[in-house]
Each structure stands twice: as structure tokens, then as C-alpha cells.
């Protein structure tokens, strides 16, 4: 039986190697921690159908390699992404310092209106923290990002990160700020029977006239 959904959103999970991107994706899709996680080679893929704001949304999620040698490969997957989780490790100052580069890539290569949520992962290792919540929160505010601290191990805020991003995209569609019809928006309509195209009033009246001819 095929899935039915109102929208499909293309998502990215980006950030430096070792921040737990693959583990976040696995926790979101399988609701469990990925024990034997190696560095991603190139790109991994996952998908999940969620309910957000009364709509059914399929998230197509591309988990990109964080190692520099794969950067040219992974950049090609940025095109037309509607949302992204930008991940750093709260116990690694180095991964936090690299955020500006990842953010530049996302805003340059992905959809013009990409919605990005900053995720400080490994919340469960608070005792080894090198990046404060306040510092990261300030970075998010300055760069107009949403922000959450997550733990791929315990599942804390993992689902919320994906849903918060999806909810923001949906709100932008409903307000008219995002147009799913626009090329490279990273958004597709789902089942054709669920789609309700918005027509200008003039064209609706014209259609009625044509029907009565």
C-alpha cells in the first residue's frame, strides 16, 4: 500500500564529522540509538511520514558526510532543500567554530528560503561541555536560526528538532511566503487527490462561466 501525504519536504543534516548526524537521523526514524556508527561516506538517506499542524508530511532526509574530502560530493545534495539540521557537538569547540562555513554552504547552495535549525548534539555529555547553551543561542539569534540542544543517545529533542523545522516550513507555505510550485523549493505536493490548487478569484469565476456555456 502506497503512502499518502499532503507534502514532501527535502531535508539535510549537515555539520562537521563526529557530531552525531547519522545517529540523530537513526534516532528520529527508528526511535533508537545507532550503536555501531562509522563516519558517513558521501551521503546516507532516510525518510519518515509525520503529522504536523494537521497535515501529513513526508520528510526526505539526506545525511551528508562531514569530512572535508567529501565536501564536493555532498554539496550537490544541497540543491532544493527546504529544511536543514545544522549540527555541532557541545563537547567540541572545533565543530562549533565550523558552523559559519556550513551555514554559508546551506544558504548559498540550497533553497533560497531554507529553514535551518541549529542542533547542539550530545546533550547527555553535559559534564564535558565546551560550548555553552547561551553562546550557541546567541549564534542562532544572530543568524536567524532556530535552536535546540539534542541527544541522539537519549532521544532528547530529536523528534522535536525535525518537527519544529517542518512546522516552520508549513507555516511559511500557509502564509504564502513559500510557494511549493516554485522550482527548487524543496517542497512537493503529495497525493494529487489531496492537492487543492489556489486559483485567483477571477479565474474561478471564469471557470464557472465556461462550465455554464
Tab-separated table of C-alpha atoms in Angstrom, residues 11 16 22-23 32 48 51 53 81-82 88 104 115 121 126 128 140 156 161 164 172 183 185 202 208:
chain	number	residue	atom	x	y	z
A	11	UNK	CA	15.745	17.941	4.463
A	16	UNK	CA	31.318	18.510	10.912
A	22	UNK	CA	23.797	9.820	11.418
A	23	UNK	CA	22.819	8.944	14.985
A	32	UNK	CA	16.677	4.038	18.983
A	48	UNK	CA	9.619	9.374	7.620
A	51	UNK	CA	1.878	14.775	11.207
A	53	UNK	CA	-0.122	21.218	12.049
A	81	UNK	CA	16.481	21.561	0.263
A	82	UNK	CA	13.580	23.106	2.179
A	88	UNK	CA	27.578	20.637	16.210
A	104	UNK	CA	27.278	29.644	4.248
A	115	UNK	CA	14.617	26.804	7.138
A	121	UNK	CA	24.088	17.406	19.935
A	126	UNK	CA	26.934	17.876	29.646
A	128	UNK	CA	32.278	17.526	29.037
A	140	UNK	CA	21.419	31.169	16.416
A	156	UNK	CA	16.027	14.235	23.865
A	161	UNK	CA	14.077	19.311	16.019
A	164	UNK	CA	9.931	22.228	14.567
A	172	UNK	CA	5.545	29.660	5.532
A	183	UNK	CA	11.328	25.302	-8.877
A	185	UNK	CA	11.712	24.991	-3.277
A	202	UNK	CA	-11.019	35.933	-11.434
A	208	UNK	CA	-17.734	28.831	-13.695
